[in-house]
Amino acid sequence: MKFLEYTPLDSINLFLNHLNLGESTIKGNLEAFSCKHTGSDRKLSLSLEHEILDFLGQSSDSDPSSPVEFLSSRSSRKTLIYLVLTLGHMYPDYDFSSAVRAHLFFREEEWENFKQIYDTYLFEAAREWALVHGGSSLLESMTKAIDEVVKLSECEIYSYNPDFDGDPFLEKGAIWSFNFFFYNRKLKCVVSFRCCCISNQAVDGFLADEMYNDEEEDDLFIDMDM
């Protein structure tokens, strides 16, 4: 996967990068990636493909939680691998080398599904955007920007809903998080949208604890020197 720079995404990323809402802070980011394999992606892609095939050989369709039907299609396997590789670039410090997580990805049937998530979690951000940008709509600006990059009408929309062990956003003070992917199969391009909300009070508490622990360590070293 190759990161692609697109100016239409910049103003939204600048706004959502660290949006302080008083009691909480929203961190959001839109990124575009080409699905062309580069360097280590090619090796990881083959490894993921082999892992999926091994999984299919050991799985049973009778298992209701098994994504066998989805993974049996080569096209679906390629899509899953693209999404996993994209996650790897979004969160370079997190390990997504296991591809057999198809049940954590959901294909959204329509744009309206994304809009519902937007309305639920980003209504405060939308209000702040309107104040800063003369009453304009954040959703309309996002829609236009994403459409310029991947042509939304031709996109498949996926969400990633990880379990506890597979959530990169389970950082200290996280209140909620979501990850969406807008995948244009023809253009072989993905736009990812990751967003989370952090409790400022919790973060301040964690920072205070860390400072206290650092002071205790310093006092210990001073006592040892004496």
Short mmCIF file of C-alpha atoms in Angstrom, two decimals:
data_model
loop_
_atom_site.label_atom_id
_atom_site.label_comp_id
_atom_site.label_asym_id
_atom_site.label_seq_id
_atom_site.Cartn_x
_atom_site.Cartn_y
_atom_site.Cartn_z
CA MET A 1 0.00 0.00 0.00
CA LYS A 2 1.27 3.44 -0.89
CA PHE A 3 0.22 6.57 0.96
CA LEU A 4 -1.24 9.15 -1.41
CA GLU A 5 -1.25 12.87 -0.72
CA TYR A 6 -4.51 14.63 -1.58
CA THR A 7 -5.05 18.32 -0.88
CA PRO A 8 -8.89 17.95 -0.49
CA LEU A 9 -8.31 15.95 2.71
CA ASP A 10 -5.90 18.42 4.31
CA SER A 11 -8.34 21.00 5.72
CA ILE A 12 -10.48 18.30 7.35
CA ASN A 13 -7.45 16.57 8.83
CA LEU A 14 -6.15 19.88 10.19
CA PHE A 15 -9.51 20.49 11.88
CA LEU A 16 -9.96 16.98 13.31
CA ASN A 17 -6.34 16.37 14.25
CA HIS A 18 -6.79 17.59 17.84
CA LEU A 19 -10.24 19.09 18.37
CA ASN A 20 -10.57 20.08 22.02
CA LEU A 21 -14.22 20.13 23.13
CA GLY A 22 -13.56 20.97 26.77
CA GLU A 23 -14.23 17.69 28.55
CA SER A 24 -12.95 15.59 25.64
CA THR A 25 -10.75 15.77 22.56
CA ILE A 26 -11.55 14.31 19.15
CA LYS A 27 -8.74 12.93 17.02
CA GLY A 28 -9.65 12.13 13.43
CA ASN A 29 -7.77 11.51 10.20
CA LEU A 30 -8.56 10.81 6.55
CA GLU A 31 -5.86 9.02 4.54
CA ALA A 32 -5.70 7.74 0.98
CA PHE A 33 -3.79 4.64 -0.09
CA SER A 34 -3.07 2.98 -3.39
CA CYS A 35 -3.62 -0.80 -3.32
CA LYS A 36 -0.40 -1.35 -5.25
CA HIS A 37 1.89 -3.54 -3.16
CA THR A 38 5.27 -2.09 -2.30
CA GLY A 39 8.24 -3.60 -0.47
CA SER A 40 7.22 -5.55 2.62
CA ASP A 41 3.52 -5.35 1.67
CA ARG A 42 4.06 -7.90 -1.09
CA LYS A 43 5.60 -10.41 1.31
CA LEU A 44 2.94 -9.81 3.95
CA SER A 45 0.18 -10.12 1.36
CA LEU A 46 1.38 -13.60 0.37
CA SER A 47 1.66 -14.60 4.01
CA LEU A 48 -1.88 -13.43 4.68
CA GLU A 49 -3.20 -15.27 1.62
CA HIS A 50 -1.59 -18.54 2.79
CA GLU A 51 -2.95 -18.04 6.29
CA ILE A 52 -6.47 -17.53 4.94
CA LEU A 53 -6.25 -20.64 2.75
CA ASP A 54 -5.03 -22.68 5.73
CA PHE A 55 -7.94 -21.31 7.75
CA LEU A 56 -10.41 -22.29 5.05
CA GLY A 57 -9.01 -25.81 4.95
CA GLN A 58 -9.55 -26.25 8.68
CA SER A 59 -12.91 -24.50 9.01
CA SER A 60 -16.45 -25.73 8.76
CA ASP A 61 -19.41 -23.93 7.23
CA SER A 62 -21.50 -25.20 10.15
CA ASP A 63 -19.73 -22.74 12.45
CA PRO A 64 -22.00 -19.64 12.57
CA SER A 65 -19.11 -17.34 13.41
CA SER A 66 -16.92 -18.63 10.59
CA PRO A 67 -16.34 -16.25 7.65
CA VAL A 68 -15.77 -19.21 5.30
CA GLU A 69 -18.34 -18.14 2.70
CA PHE A 70 -16.86 -14.65 2.45
CA LEU A 71 -13.25 -15.85 2.29
CA SER A 72 -13.98 -18.55 -0.31
CA SER A 73 -14.09 -15.84 -2.97
CA ARG A 74 -10.66 -14.78 -4.24
CA SER A 75 -11.96 -11.26 -4.78
CA SER A 76 -13.14 -11.07 -1.17
CA ARG A 77 -9.81 -12.38 0.09
CA LYS A 78 -7.99 -9.66 -1.85
CA THR A 79 -10.30 -7.02 -0.38
CA LEU A 80 -9.70 -8.31 3.14
CA ILE A 81 -5.93 -8.27 2.60
CA TYR A 82 -6.09 -4.69 1.29
CA LEU A 83 -8.02 -3.64 4.39
CA VAL A 84 -5.59 -5.40 6.73
CA LEU A 85 -2.61 -3.81 4.94
CA THR A 86 -4.30 -0.42 5.17
CA LEU A 87 -4.75 -0.88 8.92
CA GLY A 88 -1.07 -1.70 9.17
CA HIS A 89 -0.17 1.64 7.59
CA MET A 90 -2.71 3.52 9.69
CA TYR A 91 -1.32 2.01 12.90
CA PRO A 92 2.35 1.16 12.19
CA ASP A 93 3.02 0.28 15.85
CA TYR A 94 0.26 -2.32 15.91
CA ASP A 95 0.46 -5.89 14.62
CA PHE A 96 -2.20 -6.84 12.05
CA SER A 97 -0.27 -9.78 10.62
CA SER A 98 -3.17 -12.17 11.32
CA ALA A 99 -5.71 -11.84 8.51
CA VAL A 100 -8.32 -14.30 9.78
CA ARG A 101 -10.38 -11.51 11.28
CA ALA A 102 -13.02 -11.20 8.59
CA HIS A 103 -15.73 -11.13 11.23
CA LEU A 104 -14.31 -7.82 12.49
CA PHE A 105 -14.91 -6.12 9.14
CA PHE A 106 -18.43 -5.18 8.13
CA ARG A 107 -19.52 -4.09 4.69
CA GLU A 108 -21.92 -1.21 5.05
CA GLU A 109 -24.82 -1.42 2.61
CA GLU A 110 -25.02 2.31 1.97
CA TRP A 111 -23.61 5.75 2.80
CA GLU A 112 -26.52 6.24 5.23
CA ASN A 113 -24.89 3.74 7.63
CA PHE A 114 -21.80 5.93 7.83
CA LYS A 115 -23.96 9.03 8.23
CA GLN A 116 -25.67 7.48 11.27
CA ILE A 117 -22.29 6.97 12.95
CA TYR A 118 -21.33 10.52 11.99
CA ASP A 119 -24.55 11.97 13.45
CA THR A 120 -24.10 9.98 16.67
CA TYR A 121 -20.47 10.78 17.42
CA LEU A 122 -19.46 13.89 15.51
CA PHE A 123 -22.35 16.27 16.14
CA GLU A 124 -20.18 18.46 18.41
CA ALA A 125 -17.39 18.48 15.85
CA ALA A 126 -19.91 19.45 13.16
CA ARG A 127 -21.07 22.38 15.29
CA GLU A 128 -17.48 23.59 15.79
CA TRP A 129 -16.78 23.25 12.06
CA ALA A 130 -19.83 25.35 11.23
CA LEU A 131 -18.69 28.09 13.64
CA VAL A 132 -15.21 28.20 12.11
CA HIS A 133 -16.30 27.83 8.47
CA GLY A 134 -19.21 30.22 8.24
CA GLY A 135 -22.01 27.72 8.76
CA SER A 136 -20.81 25.16 6.22
CA SER A 137 -21.43 21.44 6.79
CA LEU A 138 -18.58 19.19 7.95
CA LEU A 139 -20.33 16.13 6.51
CA GLU A 140 -20.78 17.78 3.11
CA SER A 141 -17.13 18.86 3.12
CA MET A 142 -16.00 15.33 4.01
CA THR A 143 -18.28 13.81 1.39
CA LYS A 144 -16.92 16.10 -1.31
CA ALA A 145 -13.30 15.47 -0.29
CA ILE A 146 -13.65 11.67 -0.21
CA ASP A 147 -15.57 11.72 -3.51
CA GLU A 148 -12.77 13.67 -5.20
CA VAL A 149 -10.32 10.94 -4.23
CA VAL A 150 -12.24 7.67 -4.70
CA LYS A 151 -15.64 8.49 -6.30
CA LEU A 152 -18.05 7.50 -3.55
CA SER A 153 -20.72 6.22 -5.94
CA GLU A 154 -18.28 3.47 -7.01
CA CYS A 155 -17.06 2.61 -3.50
CA GLU A 156 -17.63 -0.30 -1.18
CA ILE A 157 -17.80 0.95 2.40
CA TYR A 158 -16.38 -1.14 5.23
CA SER A 159 -16.13 -0.59 8.96
CA TYR A 160 -13.67 -2.25 11.31
CA ASN A 161 -15.10 -3.21 14.70
CA PRO A 162 -12.32 -4.88 16.67
CA ASP A 163 -12.61 -6.93 19.80
CA PHE A 164 -10.83 -5.86 22.97
CA ASP A 165 -7.47 -7.32 21.95
CA GLY A 166 -7.59 -5.92 18.43
CA ASP A 167 -8.49 -2.28 19.06
CA PRO A 168 -5.62 0.14 18.31
CA PHE A 169 -7.64 2.91 19.92
CA LEU A 170 -7.79 1.29 23.34
CA GLU A 171 -5.44 3.95 24.61
CA LYS A 172 -5.74 5.65 27.97
CA GLY A 173 -8.89 7.73 28.27
CA ALA A 174 -10.59 6.57 25.05
CA ILE A 175 -14.38 7.04 25.16
CA TRP A 176 -15.24 5.79 21.66
CA SER A 177 -13.57 5.08 18.33
CA PHE A 178 -14.42 3.93 14.81
CA ASN A 179 -12.65 3.08 11.56
CA PHE A 180 -14.19 3.28 8.08
CA PHE A 181 -12.80 2.36 4.66
CA PHE A 182 -14.02 3.63 1.30
CA TYR A 183 -12.68 1.17 -1.27
CA ASN A 184 -12.87 1.76 -5.00
CA ARG A 185 -12.17 -1.56 -6.66
CA LYS A 186 -11.71 -0.04 -10.13
CA LEU A 187 -9.25 2.62 -9.00
CA LYS A 188 -7.58 0.19 -6.57
CA CYS A 189 -7.61 2.91 -3.96
CA VAL A 190 -8.78 3.13 -0.34
CA VAL A 191 -9.64 6.16 1.78
CA SER A 192 -9.57 5.40 5.49
CA PHE A 193 -11.26 7.46 8.19
CA ARG A 194 -10.23 6.82 11.77
CA CYS A 195 -11.63 8.78 14.65
CA CYS A 196 -11.62 8.57 18.43
CA CYS A 197 -12.67 10.64 21.41
CA ILE A 198 -10.40 10.97 24.45
CA SER A 199 -11.49 12.08 27.91
CA ASN A 200 -9.39 15.10 28.89
CA GLN A 201 -10.00 14.45 32.57
CA ALA A 202 -8.76 10.88 32.27
CA VAL A 203 -5.70 11.96 30.29
CA ASP A 204 -4.86 14.62 32.89
CA GLY A 205 -5.17 11.97 35.59
CA PHE A 206 -2.84 9.59 33.74
CA LEU A 207 -0.29 12.39 33.21
CA ALA A 208 -0.43 13.29 36.91
CA ASP A 209 0.15 9.63 37.85
CA GLU A 210 3.12 9.40 35.47
CA MET A 211 4.65 12.58 36.90
CA TYR A 212 4.18 11.25 40.42
CA ASN A 213 5.84 7.94 39.50
CA ASP A 214 8.74 9.79 37.86
CA GLU A 215 9.24 11.89 41.02
CA GLU A 216 9.24 8.74 43.16
CA GLU A 217 11.92 7.21 40.92
CA ASP A 218 14.03 10.38 41.15
CA ASP A 219 13.75 10.37 44.96
CA LEU A 220 14.83 6.72 44.99
CA PHE A 221 17.95 7.48 42.96
CA ILE A 222 18.79 10.44 45.22
CA ASP A 223 18.50 8.22 48.32
CA MET A 224 20.74 5.63 46.69
CA ASP A 225 23.38 8.27 45.92
CA MET A 226 23.36 9.40 49.54
#
